[in-house]
Amino acid sequence: MLYESTRMESLPVASAQAILSGIAPDGGLFVPMNEVTINTKELEKLVDLSYQARAVFVLKQFLTDFNEEELRECVEDAYNSKNFDHASIAPLTLLNDNLAVLELWHGPTYAFKDMALQLLPRLLMKSAEKVGDESDYVILVATSGDTGKAALEGFKDVPKTKILVFYPVEGVSQVQKLQMITQEGHNVGVVAVEGNFDDTQNGVKKIFNDQEFKARLLEKGHKFSSANSINWGRLVPQIVYYFSAYLDLVKTKKISLGQEINFVVPTGNFGNILAGFYAKSMGLPIYKLICASNQNNVLTDFINTGVYDRNRTFHKTISPSMDILISSNLERLLFELSVEPGKVKGWMEDLKRAGRYEIDEDLKNKITCNFWAGFSSDLETKQRIRKIYENYQYVTDTHTAVAWDVYEKYRYETGDKHPTVIVSTASPFKFNTSVCEAIYGKNTIEGKSELEILKLLAAKTGLEIPKALNQLEQKAIIHNEVCQKEEMLMQVAEFLF
Ligand SMILES: *Cc1c(COP(=O)(O)O)cnc(C)c1O
């Protein structure tokens, strides 16, 4: 199977090359050129298999230039009991006959990005072997918190790779910072940048585009690659858990094989929910994909009106991993559903130039056939966390609560009664301050540090603090470099040479 660019100006490539390149040379995103389908019979065979075996099955449909043995090796390296604290990898918690939660946060950093970032480095290495590339790959990441740590954990000690993460001094929480500056591994670096997330991200982009520096790198046998969510190697691992959740519902006899269900997805960059769309396109019986946003509701407006408009106020919310105004992976959906895929390039140019584009009625209808969209405010999110705890004794993080609240709106507005899976993207302990405040009130957290609140939340709910978070205070601080935003290139050079 070959992959083509959504902008249609680059040559098609095999999946190994798509994974190595990350973004297509014409600035577009790689998408599979052939339709992949799985029939009910094949689905039935997966019911009794492990997460790992289901993963190999799904991956081999797309990564056809990898053989099954190679895929199995990558999958077993990524999804095992060393990296994940739950034997099912992505367990499904059943709340009642109609509702379940898919927990995607049992990996090393307790957020769903581990599902992809544990596998990507392994796929990247195999891809380099395949195309006969002997360079060392250098991963640069600008992070506002979650991605940096998940990428560090994914790439640490992976042969022939080095990873350097920049985070804004003013941008990350105490726990997120501690997670990164205590990172172990012989090939990792972490540097704080005096500035905000935009400064940090612009700095990294500049380095990526510095041709002179790239040439210097190449002389030393190094190449840049990217771990961000537009890489096909990050998207394809996410298709697996939609299948896995469905199969678990069949296995526990909550649904019968072939019955349609909904997924509700807390959405930022549109990567997670797009993987759900690919699963649906492959024939997984999904009725609706419900796209949940926080106050940064650019996607809600887009799905409901057909106008994408990023010219609006940016809100800092209590679900920070969804504070995004440009959802890059949406480009793939537009391409997949357009009758004239040539139009995507124009829309993306409009977005870059004017911050806005408008799709035609036909495409809009196709989107609303598959998706429903809504958003919730911080206040609604906190109220929902509390209600969920009261009704189900289930503790949920802020991102998952956005999804849950939007699901309640969906049910109220549509009356739809399909069995539904809420996709849960972070452990509640990762966003402990907001969760504690939502359930127990503001005065329980006042004057307390994040680490104190972590313990308080555990004591009050009776849940265990995830191991790596609990050990943070005892860990040695390894990375204490701080640089000016103008000094980022120098930091990269020092790290590599
Ligand atoms: C990244 C992230 C999201 C958003 O996922 P997208 O694939 O960007 O839509 C939601 N919740 C959490 C906790 C995340 O880290």
Coordinates of C-alpha atoms and ligand atoms in Angstrom, one line a residue:
M1 CA 0.0 0.0 0.0
L2 CA 1.2 3.5 -0.8
Y3 CA 0.6 6.8 0.9
E4 CA -0.2 10.0 -0.9
S5 CA -0.1 13.6 0.2
T6 CA -3.4 15.4 1.0
R7 CA -2.0 18.3 -1.1
M8 CA -1.4 15.9 -4.0
E9 CA 1.9 17.4 -5.2
S10 CA 4.3 14.9 -3.7
L11 CA 5.0 11.4 -5.0
P12 CA 3.3 8.5 -3.2
V13 CA 5.6 6.6 -0.8
A14 CA 5.5 3.3 1.1
S15 CA 4.6 3.5 4.8
A16 CA 8.2 3.3 6.1
Q17 CA 9.0 6.5 4.1
A18 CA 5.8 8.2 5.3
I19 CA 6.8 7.5 8.9
L20 CA 10.4 8.7 8.4
S21 CA 9.3 11.9 6.7
G22 CA 6.5 12.8 9.1
I23 CA 5.1 15.5 6.8
A24 CA 5.0 15.2 3.0
P25 CA 7.4 17.4 1.0
D26 CA 4.5 19.5 -0.3
G27 CA 3.4 20.4 3.2
G28 CA 0.5 17.9 3.2
L29 CA -0.2 14.9 5.3
F30 CA 0.3 11.3 4.2
V31 CA -2.9 9.2 3.8
P32 CA -3.3 5.6 2.7
M33 CA -4.2 5.3 -1.1
N34 CA -6.3 2.1 -0.8
E35 CA -9.4 1.4 1.2
V36 CA -8.8 -1.1 4.0
T37 CA -11.8 -3.1 5.2
I38 CA -12.3 -5.8 7.8
N39 CA -15.4 -8.0 7.6
T40 CA -17.4 -9.5 10.4
K41 CA -15.8 -12.8 10.1
E42 CA -12.3 -11.3 10.6
L43 CA -13.6 -9.2 13.4
E44 CA -15.0 -12.3 15.2
K45 CA -11.6 -13.9 15.1
L46 CA -10.2 -11.0 17.1
V47 CA -12.7 -11.2 19.9
D48 CA -10.6 -13.6 22.0
L49 CA -7.2 -12.1 21.2
S50 CA -5.0 -9.9 23.4
Y51 CA -4.5 -6.2 22.8
Q52 CA -1.1 -6.9 21.2
A53 CA -2.5 -9.5 18.8
R54 CA -5.4 -7.2 17.8
A55 CA -2.8 -4.4 17.3
V56 CA -0.7 -6.6 14.9
F57 CA -3.8 -7.4 12.9
V58 CA -4.8 -3.8 12.5
L59 CA -1.3 -2.5 11.8
K60 CA -0.6 -5.0 9.1
Q61 CA -3.6 -3.8 7.1
F62 CA -1.9 -0.4 6.7
L63 CA 1.9 -1.0 7.1
T64 CA 2.1 -3.5 4.3
D65 CA 5.8 -3.0 3.7
F66 CA 6.4 -4.5 7.2
N67 CA 6.2 -8.2 7.8
E68 CA 4.1 -9.7 10.6
E69 CA 7.2 -10.6 12.6
E70 CA 8.5 -7.1 12.5
L71 CA 5.2 -5.7 13.6
R72 CA 4.9 -8.2 16.4
E73 CA 8.3 -7.2 17.6
C74 CA 7.4 -3.5 17.7
V75 CA 4.1 -4.1 19.3
E76 CA 5.5 -6.3 22.1
D77 CA 8.3 -3.8 22.8
A78 CA 5.7 -1.1 23.1
Y79 CA 2.7 -2.6 24.9
N80 CA 4.0 -4.7 27.8
S81 CA 3.9 -4.8 31.6
K82 CA 7.1 -2.9 31.9
N83 CA 5.5 0.2 30.2
F84 CA 1.8 -0.2 31.1
D85 CA 0.4 -0.7 34.5
H86 CA -2.7 -2.6 33.3
A87 CA -2.6 -6.1 31.7
S88 CA -5.3 -5.1 29.2
I89 CA -3.2 -2.1 28.0
A90 CA -6.4 -0.1 27.1
P91 CA -9.0 -1.4 29.6
L92 CA -12.7 -0.8 29.2
T93 CA -14.6 0.0 32.4
L94 CA -18.3 -0.8 32.1
L95 CA -20.5 1.7 34.0
N96 CA -23.9 0.5 33.0
D97 CA -25.6 -1.5 30.2
N98 CA -25.2 1.4 27.8
L99 CA -22.0 3.2 28.8
A100 CA -18.4 2.3 29.1
V101 CA -15.1 4.2 29.6
L102 CA -12.0 3.4 27.5
E103 CA -9.0 4.2 29.7
L104 CA -6.1 5.1 27.5
W105 CA -3.8 6.3 30.3
H106 CA -2.1 3.2 31.7
G107 CA 1.2 3.9 29.9
P108 CA 4.3 5.4 31.4
T109 CA 3.1 9.1 31.4
Y110 CA -0.6 8.5 32.3
A111 CA -2.0 10.2 29.2
F112 CA -3.2 8.7 25.9
K113 CA -0.3 10.0 23.9
D114 CA 1.6 7.0 25.2
M115 CA -0.6 4.7 23.1
A116 CA 1.1 6.2 20.0
L117 CA 4.4 7.4 21.3
Q118 CA 5.4 4.0 22.7
L119 CA 5.0 2.4 19.3
L120 CA 6.3 5.3 17.0
P121 CA 10.0 5.1 17.9
R122 CA 10.0 1.3 17.2
L123 CA 8.2 1.8 13.9
L124 CA 10.7 4.7 13.0
M125 CA 13.7 2.5 13.7
K126 CA 12.3 -0.4 11.6
S127 CA 11.5 2.1 8.8
A128 CA 15.0 3.4 8.7
E129 CA 16.3 -0.2 8.5
K130 CA 13.9 -0.9 5.6
V131 CA 14.9 2.0 3.5
G132 CA 18.6 1.3 4.3
D133 CA 19.1 4.6 6.1
E134 CA 22.0 4.5 8.6
S135 CA 21.6 8.0 10.0
D136 CA 20.9 8.7 13.6
Y137 CA 17.5 10.3 14.0
V138 CA 17.2 13.4 16.1
I139 CA 13.8 14.2 17.5
L140 CA 13.1 17.8 18.5
V141 CA 9.9 18.5 20.5
A142 CA 8.4 21.7 21.7
T143 CA 5.9 20.8 24.4
S144 CA 3.3 22.5 26.5
G145 CA 3.4 19.5 28.8
D146 CA 2.1 16.1 27.9
T147 CA 3.7 15.4 24.5
G148 CA 7.2 16.1 25.7
K149 CA 7.2 13.6 28.5
A150 CA 5.4 10.9 26.4
A151 CA 8.0 11.4 23.6
L152 CA 10.9 11.2 26.1
E153 CA 9.5 7.9 27.5
G154 CA 9.0 6.5 24.0
F155 CA 12.4 7.4 22.6
K156 CA 14.6 6.9 25.8
D157 CA 17.4 4.4 25.0
V158 CA 16.0 3.6 21.6
P159 CA 19.1 2.8 19.5
K160 CA 20.1 5.3 16.8
T161 CA 17.8 8.0 18.1
K162 CA 18.3 11.1 20.2
I163 CA 15.6 13.3 21.6
L164 CA 15.7 16.9 22.8
V165 CA 12.6 18.4 24.4
F166 CA 12.1 22.2 24.9
Y167 CA 9.4 23.4 27.3
P168 CA 8.4 27.0 28.2
V169 CA 9.4 28.0 31.7
E170 CA 6.0 29.8 32.1
G171 CA 4.0 27.0 30.5
V172 CA 3.9 23.7 32.3
S173 CA 2.6 22.5 35.6
Q174 CA 4.8 21.5 38.6
V175 CA 4.1 17.8 38.0
Q176 CA 4.7 18.1 34.3
K177 CA 8.0 19.9 34.9
L178 CA 9.2 17.4 37.5
Q179 CA 8.3 14.5 35.1
M180 CA 10.6 16.0 32.4
I181 CA 13.6 17.2 34.4
T182 CA 13.9 13.9 36.1
Q183 CA 13.9 12.0 32.8
E184 CA 16.4 9.2 32.6
G185 CA 17.9 7.7 29.4
H186 CA 21.3 7.9 27.6
N187 CA 19.9 9.7 24.6
V188 CA 17.6 12.4 26.1
G189 CA 17.9 16.1 26.7
V190 CA 15.4 18.5 28.3
V191 CA 15.8 22.3 28.2
A192 CA 13.6 25.1 29.6
V193 CA 13.1 28.1 27.4
E194 CA 12.6 31.6 28.8
G195 CA 9.2 32.4 27.1
N196 CA 5.8 30.9 26.4
F197 CA 4.7 27.9 24.3
D198 CA 4.6 29.9 21.1
D199 CA 8.2 31.1 21.5
T200 CA 9.3 27.5 22.1
Q201 CA 7.4 26.1 19.2
N202 CA 8.6 28.9 16.8
G203 CA 12.2 28.2 18.0
V204 CA 11.9 24.5 17.1
K205 CA 10.3 25.3 13.7
K206 CA 13.1 27.6 12.9
I207 CA 15.7 25.0 13.7
F208 CA 13.9 22.4 11.5
N209 CA 14.0 24.9 8.6
D210 CA 17.6 25.9 9.1
Q211 CA 19.2 24.5 5.9
E212 CA 22.8 25.3 7.0
F213 CA 22.3 23.5 10.3
K214 CA 20.7 20.5 8.5
A215 CA 23.7 20.2 6.3
R216 CA 26.0 20.2 9.3
L217 CA 23.8 17.5 10.9
L218 CA 24.0 15.4 7.8
E219 CA 27.8 15.6 7.7
K220 CA 27.8 14.0 11.2
G221 CA 25.3 11.3 10.1
H222 CA 22.3 12.9 11.8
K223 CA 18.8 13.7 10.4
F224 CA 15.8 15.4 12.0
S225 CA 12.5 13.7 12.4
S226 CA 9.4 14.6 14.2
A227 CA 7.2 12.9 16.7
N228 CA 4.2 15.2 16.3
S229 CA 0.7 14.0 15.8
I230 CA 0.6 14.5 12.0
N231 CA 3.0 11.6 11.5
W232 CA 1.2 8.5 10.2
G233 CA 3.2 6.4 12.6
R234 CA 1.4 8.2 15.4
L235 CA -2.0 7.9 13.9
V236 CA -2.1 4.2 13.0
P237 CA -1.5 2.9 16.5
Q238 CA -4.6 4.8 17.6
I239 CA -6.9 2.9 15.3
V240 CA -6.2 -0.2 17.3
Y241 CA -8.0 0.8 20.5
Y242 CA -11.3 1.6 18.7
F243 CA -11.3 -2.0 17.6
S244 CA -10.2 -3.3 20.9
A245 CA -12.9 -1.4 22.8
Y246 CA -15.5 -2.7 20.4
L247 CA -14.2 -6.3 20.7
D248 CA -14.2 -6.0 24.5
L249 CA -17.9 -5.0 24.5
V250 CA -18.6 -8.1 22.3
K251 CA -16.5 -10.3 24.5
T252 CA -18.4 -9.2 27.7
K253 CA -21.7 -9.7 25.8
K254 CA -22.7 -6.0 26.2
I255 CA -23.3 -5.9 22.5
S256 CA -23.6 -8.4 19.7
L257 CA -21.1 -8.6 16.8
G258 CA -22.3 -6.1 14.2
Q259 CA -24.2 -3.8 16.5
E260 CA -23.4 -0.1 16.2
I261 CA -22.0 2.0 19.0
N262 CA -20.8 5.6 19.6
F263 CA -17.5 6.9 20.7
V264 CA -17.1 10.2 22.4
V265 CA -13.6 11.7 22.0
P266 CA -12.1 14.7 23.8
T267 CA -10.5 16.5 20.9
G268 CA -7.7 18.9 20.2
N269 CA -5.5 18.3 17.2
F270 CA -8.1 15.8 15.8
G271 CA -5.7 12.9 15.8
N272 CA -7.5 10.6 18.2
I273 CA -11.0 11.0 16.7
L274 CA -9.6 10.7 13.2
A275 CA -8.2 7.3 14.1
G276 CA -11.8 6.5 15.1
F277 CA -12.9 7.6 11.6
Y278 CA -10.4 5.3 10.0
A279 CA -11.8 2.4 12.1
K280 CA -15.3 3.3 11.0
S281 CA -14.2 3.4 7.4
M282 CA -12.7 0.0 7.8
G283 CA -16.1 -1.4 8.7
L284 CA -16.0 -1.2 12.5
P285 CA -19.7 -0.7 13.4
I286 CA -19.6 2.9 14.7
Y287 CA -22.8 4.9 14.5
K288 CA -21.5 8.4 15.5
L289 CA -18.1 9.8 16.5
I290 CA -18.9 12.6 19.0
C291 CA -16.3 15.3 18.8
A292 CA -16.0 17.1 22.2
S293 CA -14.2 20.4 22.6
N294 CA -13.6 22.8 25.5
Q295 CA -14.2 26.6 25.2
N296 CA -11.8 26.6 22.2
N297 CA -14.7 25.3 20.2
V298 CA -13.4 25.9 16.6
L299 CA -14.3 22.3 15.7
T300 CA -17.8 22.4 17.1
D301 CA -18.5 25.4 14.9
F302 CA -16.8 23.8 11.9
I303 CA -18.8 20.6 12.1
N304 CA -22.1 22.4 12.6
T305 CA -21.6 25.2 10.0
G306 CA -18.9 24.1 7.5
V307 CA -16.9 27.2 8.3
Y308 CA -13.5 26.8 10.0
D309 CA -12.4 30.0 11.6
R310 CA -9.5 30.3 13.9
N311 CA -9.9 34.1 14.3
R312 CA -11.2 34.0 17.8
T313 CA -9.9 34.4 21.3
F314 CA -7.7 31.7 22.6
H315 CA -8.8 30.4 26.0
K316 CA -6.6 28.8 28.6
T317 CA -8.8 26.1 30.1
I318 CA -8.6 23.3 32.7
S319 CA -8.2 20.8 29.9
P320 CA -5.0 22.3 28.5
S321 CA -4.2 19.5 26.1
M322 CA -7.3 20.5 24.1
D323 CA -6.4 24.2 24.0
I324 CA -5.8 24.3 20.2
L325 CA -7.2 26.5 17.4
I326 CA -5.6 24.7 14.5
S327 CA -6.5 21.0 14.4
S328 CA -3.9 19.7 11.9
N329 CA -5.3 16.3 11.4
L330 CA -8.6 17.6 10.2
E331 CA -6.9 18.0 6.8
R332 CA -6.9 14.2 6.5
L333 CA -10.6 14.0 7.1
L334 CA -11.3 16.7 4.4
F335 CA -9.2 14.7 2.0
E336 CA -10.8 11.4 2.7
L337 CA -14.4 12.7 2.3
S338 CA -14.0 15.2 -0.5
V339 CA -15.3 14.4 -3.9
E340 CA -12.6 16.7 -5.3
P341 CA -9.6 16.1 -3.1
G342 CA -7.7 18.8 -5.0
K343 CA -9.6 21.4 -3.0
V344 CA -7.9 20.6 0.3
K345 CA -4.7 22.5 -0.8
G346 CA -6.8 25.6 -1.4
W347 CA -8.5 25.4 2.0
M348 CA -5.2 25.0 3.8
E349 CA -3.9 28.0 1.9
D350 CA -7.0 30.0 3.0
L351 CA -6.4 28.9 6.5
K352 CA -2.8 30.0 6.5
R353 CA -3.6 33.3 4.8
A354 CA -6.9 34.3 6.3
G355 CA -7.2 31.9 9.2
R356 CA -10.5 30.7 7.7
Y357 CA -12.0 28.4 5.1
E358 CA -15.5 27.2 4.1
I359 CA -16.3 23.8 2.7
D360 CA -19.2 23.0 0.4
E361 CA -22.6 21.6 1.5
D362 CA -22.0 18.1 0.2
L363 CA -18.8 17.6 2.2
K364 CA -20.5 19.2 5.2
N365 CA -23.3 16.6 5.0
K366 CA -20.8 13.8 4.8
I367 CA -19.1 15.0 7.9
T368 CA -22.3 15.3 9.9
C369 CA -23.2 11.7 8.8
N370 CA -20.2 10.5 10.7
F371 CA -19.7 13.1 13.4
W372 CA -21.6 15.1 16.0
A373 CA -19.9 18.0 17.8
G374 CA -20.4 19.9 21.0
F375 CA -18.3 21.8 23.6
S376 CA -18.3 22.4 27.4
S377 CA -17.1 25.3 29.5
D378 CA -14.7 24.9 32.5
L379 CA -17.6 25.3 34.9
E380 CA -19.7 22.6 33.1
T381 CA -16.6 20.3 33.1
K382 CA -16.1 20.6 36.9
Q383 CA -19.7 20.1 37.6
R384 CA -19.6 17.0 35.4
I385 CA -16.5 15.6 37.3
R386 CA -18.5 15.9 40.5
K387 CA -21.7 14.4 39.1
I388 CA -19.8 11.4 37.6
Y389 CA -18.2 10.8 41.0
E390 CA -21.5 11.0 42.8
N391 CA -23.3 8.8 40.2
Y392 CA -20.7 6.2 39.5
Q393 CA -18.0 6.6 42.1
Y394 CA -15.7 7.0 39.1
V395 CA -13.0 9.7 39.2
T396 CA -12.3 11.3 35.8
D397 CA -9.8 13.9 34.6
T398 CA -10.8 17.2 33.0
H399 CA -10.4 16.1 29.4
T400 CA -12.5 13.0 29.8
A401 CA -15.1 15.1 31.7
V402 CA -15.4 17.4 28.7
A403 CA -16.2 14.4 26.6
W404 CA -18.7 13.1 29.1
D405 CA -20.5 16.5 29.4
V406 CA -20.8 16.8 25.6
Y407 CA -22.1 13.2 25.5
E408 CA -24.9 14.3 27.9
K409 CA -25.7 17.2 25.6
Y410 CA -25.8 14.8 22.7
R411 CA -28.2 12.4 24.3
Y412 CA -30.4 15.3 25.4
E413 CA -30.5 16.8 21.9
T414 CA -30.8 13.7 19.8
G415 CA -32.4 11.1 22.1
D416 CA -29.9 8.5 20.6
K417 CA -29.6 5.4 22.7
H418 CA -26.8 3.5 21.0
P419 CA -24.3 1.9 23.5
T420 CA -21.5 4.5 23.9
V421 CA -17.8 4.5 24.8
I422 CA -16.3 7.6 26.4
V423 CA -12.7 7.8 25.4
S424 CA -10.7 8.7 28.5
T425 CA -7.4 10.4 27.7
A426 CA -5.7 11.1 31.0
S427 CA -5.4 9.8 34.6
P428 CA -7.2 12.0 37.0
F429 CA -4.0 12.3 39.0
K430 CA -2.4 14.1 36.1
F431 CA -4.8 17.0 36.5
N432 CA -5.3 16.6 40.2
T433 CA -5.8 20.2 41.2
S434 CA -8.9 20.7 39.0
V435 CA -10.2 17.3 39.8
C436 CA -9.8 17.7 43.6
E437 CA -11.4 21.2 43.4
A438 CA -14.3 19.8 41.4
I439 CA -15.2 17.0 43.7
Y440 CA -14.3 18.5 47.1
G441 CA -14.5 22.2 46.7
K442 CA -12.0 25.1 46.3
N443 CA -11.1 25.3 50.0
T444 CA -9.7 21.8 50.1
I445 CA -6.9 22.8 47.7
E446 CA -6.2 26.3 48.8
G447 CA -2.5 27.0 49.8
K448 CA -1.5 23.5 48.8
S449 CA 1.2 22.5 46.3
E450 CA 0.4 20.1 43.4
L451 CA 2.3 17.3 45.1
E452 CA 0.3 17.7 48.3
I453 CA -2.9 17.7 46.3
L454 CA -1.8 14.5 44.6
K455 CA -1.7 12.8 48.0
L456 CA -4.9 14.5 49.1
L457 CA -6.8 13.2 46.1
A458 CA -5.6 9.6 46.7
A459 CA -6.5 9.8 50.4
K460 CA -10.0 11.1 49.7
T461 CA -10.9 8.8 46.8
G462 CA -9.1 5.7 48.1
L463 CA -7.3 5.4 44.7
E464 CA -3.6 4.7 44.4
I465 CA -1.3 7.4 43.0
P466 CA 0.3 6.0 39.8
K467 CA 3.7 4.8 40.7
A468 CA 5.9 7.1 38.6
L469 CA 4.0 10.2 39.8
N470 CA 4.3 9.1 43.4
Q471 CA 8.1 8.7 43.1
L472 CA 8.6 12.1 41.5
E473 CA 9.7 13.9 44.7
Q474 CA 12.5 11.3 45.4
K475 CA 13.9 11.4 41.9
A476 CA 17.1 13.2 41.1
I477 CA 16.9 16.3 38.9
I478 CA 19.0 15.6 35.8
H479 CA 18.1 18.4 33.4
N480 CA 18.3 21.9 34.8
E481 CA 19.4 23.9 31.7
V482 CA 17.5 27.1 31.0
C483 CA 18.0 29.1 27.8
Q484 CA 16.9 32.2 26.0
K485 CA 14.7 31.6 23.0
E486 CA 17.6 32.9 20.7
E487 CA 19.8 30.2 22.2
M488 CA 17.8 27.1 21.2
L489 CA 19.9 26.3 18.2
M490 CA 23.1 26.4 20.3
Q491 CA 21.5 24.0 22.8
V492 CA 20.8 21.6 20.0
A493 CA 24.4 21.8 18.8
E494 CA 25.7 21.3 22.3
F495 CA 23.4 18.3 22.8
L496 CA 24.5 16.6 19.5
F497 CA 28.1 17.5 18.9
Ligands
LIG1 C1 -3.5 15.3 23.3 C2 -4.6 15.1 24.2 C3 -6.0 15.3 23.8 C4 -6.3 15.7 22.4 O1 -6.1 14.7 21.4 P1 -6.0 15.0 19.9 O2 -5.5 13.8 19.2 O3 -5.0 16.1 19.8 O4 -7.3 15.5 19.4 C5 -7.0 15.1 24.7 N1 -6.7 14.7 26.0 C6 -5.4 14.6 26.5 C7 -5.2 14.3 27.9 C8 -4.4 14.8 25.6 O5 -3.1 14.7 26.1

